[in-house]
Short mmCIF file of N, CA and C in Angstrom, two decimals:
data_model
loop_
_atom_site.label_atom_id
_atom_site.label_comp_id
_atom_site.label_asym_id
_atom_site.label_seq_id
_atom_site.Cartn_x
_atom_site.Cartn_y
_atom_site.Cartn_z
N MET A 1 -56.67 -16.59 12.48
CA MET A 1 -55.36 -17.27 12.33
C MET A 1 -54.36 -16.51 12.99
N ALA A 2 -53.55 -17.11 13.72
CA ALA A 2 -52.29 -16.63 14.61
C ALA A 2 -51.10 -16.20 13.59
N ALA A 3 -50.49 -15.29 13.62
CA ALA A 3 -49.32 -14.92 12.83
C ALA A 3 -48.24 -15.66 13.71
N THR A 4 -47.26 -16.18 12.82
CA THR A 4 -46.34 -16.96 13.30
C THR A 4 -45.03 -16.30 12.61
N PHE A 5 -44.02 -16.11 13.41
CA PHE A 5 -42.77 -15.71 13.13
C PHE A 5 -41.32 -16.71 13.02
N GLN A 6 -41.09 -16.57 11.92
CA GLN A 6 -39.74 -17.46 11.93
C GLN A 6 -38.51 -16.93 12.83
N THR A 7 -38.11 -17.89 13.60
CA THR A 7 -36.92 -17.30 14.54
C THR A 7 -35.72 -17.64 13.68
N THR A 8 -34.50 -16.90 13.85
CA THR A 8 -33.41 -17.25 13.33
C THR A 8 -32.39 -17.03 14.33
N THR A 9 -31.13 -17.71 13.96
CA THR A 9 -30.25 -17.67 15.18
C THR A 9 -29.39 -16.19 14.93
N PRO A 10 -28.95 -15.70 16.02
CA PRO A 10 -28.57 -14.44 16.00
C PRO A 10 -27.16 -14.22 15.15
N ARG A 11 -27.03 -13.33 14.28
CA ARG A 11 -25.74 -13.23 13.46
C ARG A 11 -24.55 -12.55 14.30
N LYS A 12 -23.37 -12.62 13.87
CA LYS A 12 -22.36 -11.91 14.45
C LYS A 12 -22.46 -10.45 14.32
N THR A 13 -22.20 -9.72 15.31
CA THR A 13 -22.32 -8.51 15.25
C THR A 13 -21.16 -7.60 14.75
N THR A 14 -20.07 -8.33 14.06
CA THR A 14 -18.91 -7.69 13.65
C THR A 14 -19.37 -6.60 12.54
N PRO A 15 -18.99 -5.65 12.59
CA PRO A 15 -19.11 -4.28 11.48
C PRO A 15 -18.81 -4.98 9.98
N LYS A 16 -19.69 -4.38 9.32
CA LYS A 16 -19.64 -4.91 7.96
C LYS A 16 -18.18 -4.58 7.31
N SER A 17 -17.64 -3.61 7.66
CA SER A 17 -16.35 -3.00 6.80
C SER A 17 -15.38 -4.16 7.52
N LEU A 18 -15.45 -4.58 8.67
CA LEU A 18 -14.47 -5.28 9.32
C LEU A 18 -14.63 -6.74 8.51
N ARG A 19 -15.85 -7.11 8.35
CA ARG A 19 -16.07 -8.56 7.72
C ARG A 19 -15.56 -8.47 6.44
N HIS A 20 -15.58 -7.51 5.75
CA HIS A 20 -15.17 -7.25 4.26
C HIS A 20 -13.73 -7.44 4.31
N MET A 21 -13.13 -6.34 5.18
CA MET A 21 -11.60 -6.30 5.04
C MET A 21 -11.14 -7.72 5.50
N ASN A 22 -11.65 -8.68 6.45
CA ASN A 22 -11.19 -9.69 6.65
C ASN A 22 -11.24 -10.74 5.47
N TRP A 23 -12.45 -10.66 4.58
CA TRP A 23 -12.48 -11.43 3.48
C TRP A 23 -11.43 -10.77 2.50
N LEU A 24 -11.27 -9.77 2.38
CA LEU A 24 -10.27 -9.23 1.40
C LEU A 24 -9.00 -9.68 1.77
N GLU A 25 -8.56 -9.43 2.93
CA GLU A 25 -7.46 -9.74 3.61
C GLU A 25 -7.02 -11.25 3.28
N ARG A 26 -8.01 -12.36 3.38
CA ARG A 26 -7.94 -13.67 3.14
C ARG A 26 -7.63 -13.93 1.79
N TRP A 27 -8.48 -13.16 0.99
CA TRP A 27 -8.49 -13.64 -0.53
C TRP A 27 -7.05 -12.97 -1.08
N LEU A 28 -6.63 -11.84 -0.67
CA LEU A 28 -5.26 -11.31 -1.30
C LEU A 28 -4.14 -12.31 -0.82
N HIS A 29 -4.35 -12.59 0.45
CA HIS A 29 -3.24 -13.82 0.76
C HIS A 29 -3.24 -15.19 -0.11
N ARG A 30 -4.19 -15.40 -0.32
CA ARG A 30 -4.43 -16.73 -1.21
C ARG A 30 -4.10 -16.49 -2.60
N ALA A 31 -4.28 -15.23 -3.14
CA ALA A 31 -4.13 -14.84 -4.41
C ALA A 31 -2.86 -14.98 -4.99
N GLN A 32 -2.48 -15.75 -6.01
CA GLN A 32 -1.30 -15.92 -6.42
C GLN A 32 -1.08 -15.21 -7.86
N PRO A 33 0.15 -14.47 -8.21
CA PRO A 33 0.27 -13.91 -9.33
C PRO A 33 0.20 -14.91 -10.67
N ARG A 34 -0.07 -14.54 -11.83
CA ARG A 34 -0.03 -15.39 -12.76
C ARG A 34 1.37 -16.19 -12.96
N GLU A 35 1.24 -17.11 -13.73
CA GLU A 35 2.53 -18.12 -14.19
C GLU A 35 3.20 -17.25 -15.23
N GLY A 36 4.58 -17.34 -15.09
CA GLY A 36 5.54 -16.74 -16.09
C GLY A 36 5.91 -15.43 -15.67
N ILE A 37 5.73 -14.93 -14.53
CA ILE A 37 6.05 -13.69 -14.04
C ILE A 37 7.20 -13.66 -13.46
N ALA A 38 8.14 -12.78 -13.99
CA ALA A 38 9.43 -12.62 -13.15
C ALA A 38 9.54 -12.77 -11.73
N ALA A 39 10.37 -13.58 -11.16
CA ALA A 39 10.37 -13.86 -9.61
C ALA A 39 10.45 -12.45 -8.63
N HIS A 40 11.17 -11.51 -9.33
CA HIS A 40 11.52 -10.12 -8.60
C HIS A 40 10.44 -9.31 -8.76
N LEU A 41 9.28 -9.53 -9.62
CA LEU A 41 7.99 -9.00 -9.67
C LEU A 41 7.06 -9.57 -8.84
N VAL A 42 7.06 -11.08 -8.73
CA VAL A 42 6.21 -11.51 -7.67
C VAL A 42 6.75 -11.16 -6.37
N THR A 43 7.89 -10.94 -5.77
CA THR A 43 8.39 -10.51 -4.70
C THR A 43 7.87 -9.16 -4.55
N GLY A 44 7.99 -8.30 -5.34
CA GLY A 44 7.43 -6.97 -5.19
C GLY A 44 6.07 -7.07 -4.96
N TRP A 45 5.40 -7.50 -5.84
CA TRP A 45 3.87 -7.68 -5.66
C TRP A 45 3.40 -8.21 -4.26
N ARG A 46 4.13 -9.16 -3.43
CA ARG A 46 3.98 -9.71 -2.19
C ARG A 46 4.21 -8.58 -1.18
N GLY A 47 5.37 -7.86 -1.56
CA GLY A 47 5.82 -6.77 -0.59
C GLY A 47 4.85 -5.66 -0.61
N GLU A 48 4.44 -5.46 -1.64
CA GLU A 48 3.22 -4.30 -1.65
C GLU A 48 2.10 -4.69 -0.89
N LEU A 49 1.40 -5.90 -1.18
CA LEU A 49 0.54 -6.50 -0.28
C LEU A 49 0.83 -6.58 1.12
N ALA A 50 2.02 -6.85 1.71
CA ALA A 50 2.22 -6.72 3.06
C ALA A 50 2.28 -5.18 3.56
N ALA A 51 2.90 -4.47 2.74
CA ALA A 51 2.96 -2.83 3.21
C ALA A 51 1.62 -2.48 3.37
N TYR A 52 0.48 -2.81 2.18
CA TYR A 52 -0.75 -2.35 2.32
C TYR A 52 -1.40 -2.59 3.60
N PHE A 53 -1.33 -3.94 4.15
CA PHE A 53 -1.97 -4.52 5.25
C PHE A 53 -1.51 -3.80 6.59
N HIS A 54 -0.10 -3.58 6.34
CA HIS A 54 0.62 -3.09 7.49
C HIS A 54 0.17 -1.56 7.75
N LEU A 55 0.05 -0.94 6.75
CA LEU A 55 -0.43 0.49 6.89
C LEU A 55 -1.92 0.68 7.22
N ARG A 56 -2.67 -0.36 6.77
CA ARG A 56 -4.22 -0.26 7.37
C ARG A 56 -4.09 -0.56 8.73
N ARG A 57 -3.20 -1.51 9.30
CA ARG A 57 -3.26 -1.65 10.67
C ARG A 57 -2.62 -0.38 11.45
N GLN A 58 -1.84 0.46 10.62
CA GLN A 58 -1.14 1.56 11.48
C GLN A 58 -2.48 2.66 11.32
N GLY A 59 -3.50 2.43 10.69
CA GLY A 59 -4.50 3.70 10.67
C GLY A 59 -4.72 4.19 9.40
N TYR A 60 -3.64 3.98 8.43
CA TYR A 60 -3.96 4.57 7.20
C TYR A 60 -5.19 4.19 6.48
N THR A 61 -5.76 5.07 5.71
CA THR A 61 -7.01 4.93 4.76
C THR A 61 -6.30 4.74 3.27
N ILE A 62 -6.13 3.66 2.62
CA ILE A 62 -5.36 3.52 1.39
C ILE A 62 -6.64 4.06 0.16
N VAL A 63 -6.25 4.90 -0.52
CA VAL A 63 -7.24 5.55 -1.52
C VAL A 63 -6.63 5.02 -3.11
N ALA A 64 -5.52 4.50 -3.06
CA ALA A 64 -5.12 4.13 -4.31
C ALA A 64 -3.82 3.29 -4.51
N GLN A 65 -3.83 2.51 -5.30
CA GLN A 65 -2.67 1.58 -5.40
C GLN A 65 -2.06 1.26 -6.72
N GLY A 66 -0.75 1.59 -7.15
CA GLY A 66 -0.38 1.61 -8.24
C GLY A 66 -0.94 2.63 -9.35
N TRP A 67 -1.18 3.90 -8.83
CA TRP A 67 -1.59 4.86 -9.60
C TRP A 67 -0.63 5.50 -10.51
N ARG A 68 -0.95 5.38 -11.83
CA ARG A 68 -0.14 6.06 -12.85
C ARG A 68 -0.86 7.31 -13.51
N SER A 69 0.13 7.98 -14.11
CA SER A 69 -0.10 9.22 -14.95
C SER A 69 0.41 8.93 -16.24
N HIS A 70 -0.76 9.30 -17.16
CA HIS A 70 -0.38 9.24 -18.71
C HIS A 70 0.87 10.08 -19.13
N ILE A 71 1.09 11.00 -18.43
CA ILE A 71 2.32 11.95 -18.79
C ILE A 71 3.54 11.75 -18.16
N THR A 72 3.60 11.25 -16.97
CA THR A 72 4.87 10.90 -16.21
C THR A 72 4.86 9.56 -16.10
N PRO A 73 6.28 9.15 -16.50
CA PRO A 73 6.26 7.62 -16.24
C PRO A 73 6.55 7.19 -15.04
N GLY A 74 6.15 6.14 -14.52
CA GLY A 74 6.52 5.55 -13.07
C GLY A 74 4.93 5.35 -12.42
N ASP A 75 4.97 4.97 -11.18
CA ASP A 75 3.77 4.85 -10.61
C ASP A 75 3.96 5.10 -9.17
N LEU A 76 2.77 5.51 -8.38
CA LEU A 76 2.79 5.62 -6.90
C LEU A 76 2.38 4.19 -6.18
N ASP A 77 3.20 3.67 -5.57
CA ASP A 77 2.91 2.39 -4.92
C ASP A 77 1.46 2.25 -4.20
N LEU A 78 1.63 3.19 -3.46
CA LEU A 78 0.20 3.39 -2.56
C LEU A 78 0.19 4.79 -2.08
N VAL A 79 -1.44 5.13 -2.01
CA VAL A 79 -1.71 6.50 -1.73
C VAL A 79 -2.39 6.65 -0.48
N GLY A 80 -2.39 7.17 0.50
CA GLY A 80 -3.40 6.76 1.49
C GLY A 80 -3.37 8.26 2.52
N TRP A 81 -4.28 8.12 3.34
CA TRP A 81 -4.39 9.27 4.28
C TRP A 81 -4.04 8.75 5.67
N ASP A 82 -3.28 9.34 6.39
CA ASP A 82 -3.03 9.39 7.67
C ASP A 82 -3.15 10.58 8.49
N GLY A 83 -4.45 10.49 9.12
CA GLY A 83 -4.96 11.60 9.54
C GLY A 83 -5.34 12.62 8.58
N ASN A 84 -4.66 14.04 8.83
CA ASN A 84 -4.99 14.86 7.75
C ASN A 84 -3.79 14.86 6.86
N HIS A 85 -2.97 14.05 6.66
CA HIS A 85 -1.94 13.98 5.66
C HIS A 85 -2.45 13.13 4.43
N ILE A 86 -2.26 13.53 3.44
CA ILE A 86 -2.13 12.39 2.13
C ILE A 86 -0.66 11.90 2.19
N CYS A 87 -0.67 10.72 2.17
CA CYS A 87 0.80 10.20 2.05
C CYS A 87 1.04 9.52 0.60
N PHE A 88 2.15 9.66 -0.03
CA PHE A 88 2.53 8.85 -1.14
C PHE A 88 3.57 8.01 -0.39
N VAL A 89 3.31 6.58 -0.71
CA VAL A 89 4.15 5.59 -0.03
C VAL A 89 4.76 4.81 -1.21
N GLU A 90 6.34 4.87 -1.03
CA GLU A 90 7.05 4.00 -2.02
C GLU A 90 7.36 2.88 -1.08
N VAL A 91 7.11 1.64 -1.82
CA VAL A 91 7.44 0.30 -1.13
C VAL A 91 8.58 -0.39 -1.78
N LYS A 92 9.52 -0.67 -1.03
CA LYS A 92 10.66 -1.51 -1.53
C LYS A 92 10.87 -2.74 -0.95
N THR A 93 11.03 -3.91 -1.62
CA THR A 93 10.76 -5.21 -0.85
C THR A 93 12.26 -5.89 -1.15
N ARG A 94 12.80 -6.61 -0.37
CA ARG A 94 13.95 -7.15 -0.69
C ARG A 94 13.86 -8.58 0.28
N THR A 95 14.63 -9.67 -0.43
CA THR A 95 14.78 -10.81 0.16
C THR A 95 15.98 -10.95 0.91
N GLU A 96 17.01 -10.28 0.76
CA GLU A 96 18.16 -10.47 1.73
C GLU A 96 18.51 -9.05 2.15
N ARG A 97 19.47 -9.23 3.00
CA ARG A 97 20.00 -7.69 3.76
C ARG A 97 21.38 -7.64 3.44
N ASP A 98 21.90 -8.09 2.37
CA ASP A 98 23.22 -8.44 2.11
C ASP A 98 24.16 -6.94 1.63
N TRP A 99 22.94 -5.90 0.91
CA TRP A 99 23.41 -4.78 0.41
C TRP A 99 22.90 -3.93 1.18
N ALA A 100 22.73 -2.71 0.55
CA ALA A 100 22.16 -1.55 1.43
C ALA A 100 20.67 -1.76 1.96
N PRO A 101 20.34 -0.90 2.60
CA PRO A 101 18.85 -1.11 3.23
C PRO A 101 18.08 -0.92 2.10
N ALA A 102 16.83 -1.52 2.02
CA ALA A 102 15.91 -1.38 1.13
C ALA A 102 15.53 0.10 0.36
N GLU A 103 15.22 0.96 1.77
CA GLU A 103 14.87 2.36 1.42
C GLU A 103 16.02 3.22 0.95
N SER A 104 17.29 2.78 0.69
CA SER A 104 18.42 3.38 0.29
C SER A 104 18.21 3.26 -1.40
N ALA A 105 17.28 2.49 -2.10
CA ALA A 105 16.78 2.53 -3.31
C ALA A 105 16.14 3.70 -3.86
N VAL A 106 15.54 4.21 -3.03
CA VAL A 106 14.68 5.33 -3.30
C VAL A 106 15.85 6.79 -3.31
N ASP A 107 16.59 6.73 -4.49
CA ASP A 107 17.57 7.80 -4.54
C ASP A 107 16.88 9.08 -5.18
N GLU A 108 17.67 10.05 -5.61
CA GLU A 108 17.40 11.38 -5.91
C GLU A 108 16.45 11.27 -7.13
N GLU A 109 16.79 10.54 -8.13
CA GLU A 109 16.14 10.33 -9.39
C GLU A 109 14.62 9.70 -9.11
N LYS A 110 14.92 8.69 -8.24
CA LYS A 110 13.25 8.24 -7.91
C LYS A 110 12.59 9.12 -7.13
N ARG A 111 12.94 9.74 -6.35
CA ARG A 111 12.43 11.07 -5.52
C ARG A 111 11.76 12.15 -6.58
N ARG A 112 12.63 12.32 -7.47
CA ARG A 112 12.14 13.55 -8.41
C ARG A 112 10.93 12.78 -9.23
N THR A 113 10.93 11.57 -9.63
CA THR A 113 9.62 10.78 -10.13
C THR A 113 8.45 10.70 -9.24
N LEU A 114 8.76 10.45 -7.92
CA LEU A 114 7.67 10.64 -7.20
C LEU A 114 6.93 11.81 -6.98
N ARG A 115 7.80 12.77 -6.81
CA ARG A 115 7.45 14.16 -6.64
C ARG A 115 6.28 14.58 -7.81
N LYS A 116 6.75 14.39 -9.16
CA LYS A 116 6.11 14.65 -10.19
C LYS A 116 4.77 14.02 -10.37
N LEU A 117 4.75 12.72 -9.90
CA LEU A 117 3.59 11.86 -9.93
C LEU A 117 2.67 12.51 -8.85
N ALA A 118 3.15 12.81 -7.73
CA ALA A 118 2.48 13.19 -6.50
C ALA A 118 1.85 14.44 -6.88
N ARG A 119 2.38 15.58 -7.69
CA ARG A 119 1.84 16.77 -7.98
C ARG A 119 0.71 16.58 -8.76
N ARG A 120 0.97 15.62 -9.95
CA ARG A 120 -0.23 15.47 -10.85
C ARG A 120 -1.50 14.75 -10.10
N TYR A 121 -1.13 13.96 -8.98
CA TYR A 121 -2.17 13.15 -8.26
C TYR A 121 -2.91 14.59 -7.51
N LEU A 122 -2.23 15.27 -6.73
CA LEU A 122 -2.87 16.32 -5.99
C LEU A 122 -3.47 17.12 -6.92
N ARG A 123 -3.22 17.59 -7.98
CA ARG A 123 -3.97 18.38 -8.94
C ARG A 123 -5.27 17.72 -9.32
N ARG A 124 -5.42 16.60 -9.46
CA ARG A 124 -6.50 15.86 -9.87
C ARG A 124 -7.61 15.80 -8.59
N ALA A 125 -6.90 15.53 -7.39
CA ALA A 125 -7.49 15.45 -6.17
C ALA A 125 -8.11 16.65 -5.56
N CYS A 126 -7.61 17.92 -5.94
CA CYS A 126 -7.51 19.19 -5.56
C CYS A 126 -7.29 19.13 -3.96
N VAL A 127 -6.12 18.65 -3.76
CA VAL A 127 -5.29 18.79 -2.34
C VAL A 127 -4.24 19.45 -2.57
N PRO A 128 -4.10 20.47 -1.48
CA PRO A 128 -2.72 21.08 -1.44
C PRO A 128 -1.58 20.61 -1.20
N GLU A 129 -0.36 20.92 -1.76
CA GLU A 129 0.78 20.27 -1.44
C GLU A 129 1.07 20.26 0.22
N ALA A 130 0.72 21.16 0.92
CA ALA A 130 0.88 21.17 2.32
C ALA A 130 0.55 20.19 3.06
N ALA A 131 -0.75 19.52 2.69
CA ALA A 131 -1.15 18.36 3.39
C ALA A 131 -0.56 17.29 2.79
N ALA A 132 0.35 17.02 1.99
CA ALA A 132 1.03 15.60 1.60
C ALA A 132 2.45 15.57 2.14
N ARG A 133 2.90 14.20 2.38
CA ARG A 133 4.11 13.82 2.60
C ARG A 133 4.59 12.37 1.96
N PHE A 134 5.70 12.17 2.02
CA PHE A 134 6.22 11.06 1.29
C PHE A 134 6.87 10.06 2.36
N ASP A 135 6.33 8.85 2.32
CA ASP A 135 6.65 7.61 3.16
C ASP A 135 7.48 6.65 2.28
N VAL A 136 8.14 6.12 3.17
CA VAL A 136 8.82 4.81 2.27
C VAL A 136 8.65 3.62 3.29
N VAL A 137 8.29 2.52 2.70
CA VAL A 137 8.15 1.31 3.54
C VAL A 137 8.85 0.12 2.82
N SER A 138 9.91 -0.51 3.95
CA SER A 138 10.93 -1.48 3.72
C SER A 138 10.25 -2.76 4.10
N VAL A 139 10.47 -3.75 3.15
CA VAL A 139 9.85 -5.06 3.43
C VAL A 139 10.75 -6.02 3.23
N TYR A 140 11.09 -6.96 4.28
CA TYR A 140 12.13 -7.81 3.80
C TYR A 140 11.44 -9.11 4.23
N MET A 141 11.48 -10.01 3.13
CA MET A 141 10.41 -11.12 2.95
C MET A 141 11.54 -12.52 2.84
N GLN A 142 11.60 -13.36 3.82
CA GLN A 142 12.15 -14.46 3.83
C GLN A 142 11.12 -15.69 3.58
N GLU A 143 11.52 -16.85 3.03
CA GLU A 143 10.80 -18.03 2.88
C GLU A 143 10.31 -18.70 4.05
N GLY A 144 9.06 -18.78 4.34
CA GLY A 144 8.57 -19.34 5.50
C GLY A 144 8.48 -18.54 6.92
N GLN A 145 8.77 -17.12 6.58
CA GLN A 145 8.72 -16.27 7.82
C GLN A 145 7.75 -15.21 7.46
N GLU A 146 7.48 -14.60 8.53
CA GLU A 146 6.41 -13.50 8.53
C GLU A 146 7.29 -12.11 7.79
N PRO A 147 6.90 -11.43 6.96
CA PRO A 147 7.69 -10.05 6.51
C PRO A 147 8.17 -9.15 7.66
N GLU A 148 9.42 -8.95 7.38
CA GLU A 148 9.67 -7.48 8.42
C GLU A 148 9.48 -6.26 7.59
N ILE A 149 8.55 -5.57 8.54
CA ILE A 149 8.20 -4.19 7.71
C ILE A 149 8.59 -3.03 8.71
N ALA A 150 9.47 -1.98 8.05
CA ALA A 150 9.47 -0.79 8.51
C ALA A 150 9.02 0.31 7.60
N LEU A 151 8.27 1.27 8.49
CA LEU A 151 7.85 2.52 8.08
C LEU A 151 8.50 3.68 8.26
N LEU A 152 9.00 4.49 7.19
CA LEU A 152 9.64 5.71 7.42
C LEU A 152 8.89 6.82 6.95
N ARG A 153 8.20 7.47 7.99
CA ARG A 153 7.05 8.72 7.76
C ARG A 153 8.09 9.78 7.52
N ASN A 154 7.45 10.56 6.31
CA ASN A 154 8.04 11.66 6.05
C ASN A 154 9.57 11.50 5.52
N ALA A 155 9.90 10.47 4.67
CA ALA A 155 11.10 9.97 4.48
C ALA A 155 11.75 11.32 3.57
N PHE A 156 11.22 11.83 2.87
CA PHE A 156 11.75 13.07 2.15
C PHE A 156 10.77 14.11 1.92
N GLN A 157 11.33 15.23 1.65
CA GLN A 157 10.47 16.45 1.36
C GLN A 157 10.37 16.73 -0.28
N TRP A 158 9.61 17.99 -0.31
CA TRP A 158 9.27 18.17 -1.75
C TRP A 158 10.19 19.13 -2.58
N LYS A 159 11.08 19.62 -1.72
CA LYS A 159 12.42 20.56 -2.43
C LYS A 159 11.82 21.25 -3.47
#
């Protein structure tokens, strides 16, 4: 009896990580926040998603989103690697440009909080401070338009 082999049509040769990212990107864009959430929180949520994908396209490897410490109040919006630097990224989203630029909302008090959170994160990850930096992403979102995104690398120092 002769052996028969079933032939199949060739599959796309897209790398698995790229296929997964495309699926994830599509899913996140379709995902809607729960009803009853304040409009400014929805805007911030969408801005963080836009910043996440922008950073991915810039070559960042995002390792944490919304990281919190049980000791220090606040959160790190995005944490990712850009080459040999671990980056703590603060995302500021605006719907209008009437006031000051979005990145100006990262005042000295916010910087102090981000530094404390970053130190806690680095201790847990066993990464030296010298390998870290702070970036700020400004996202401007208007209805029916693609978001405008500006990345400020090394926006402020450890002090």
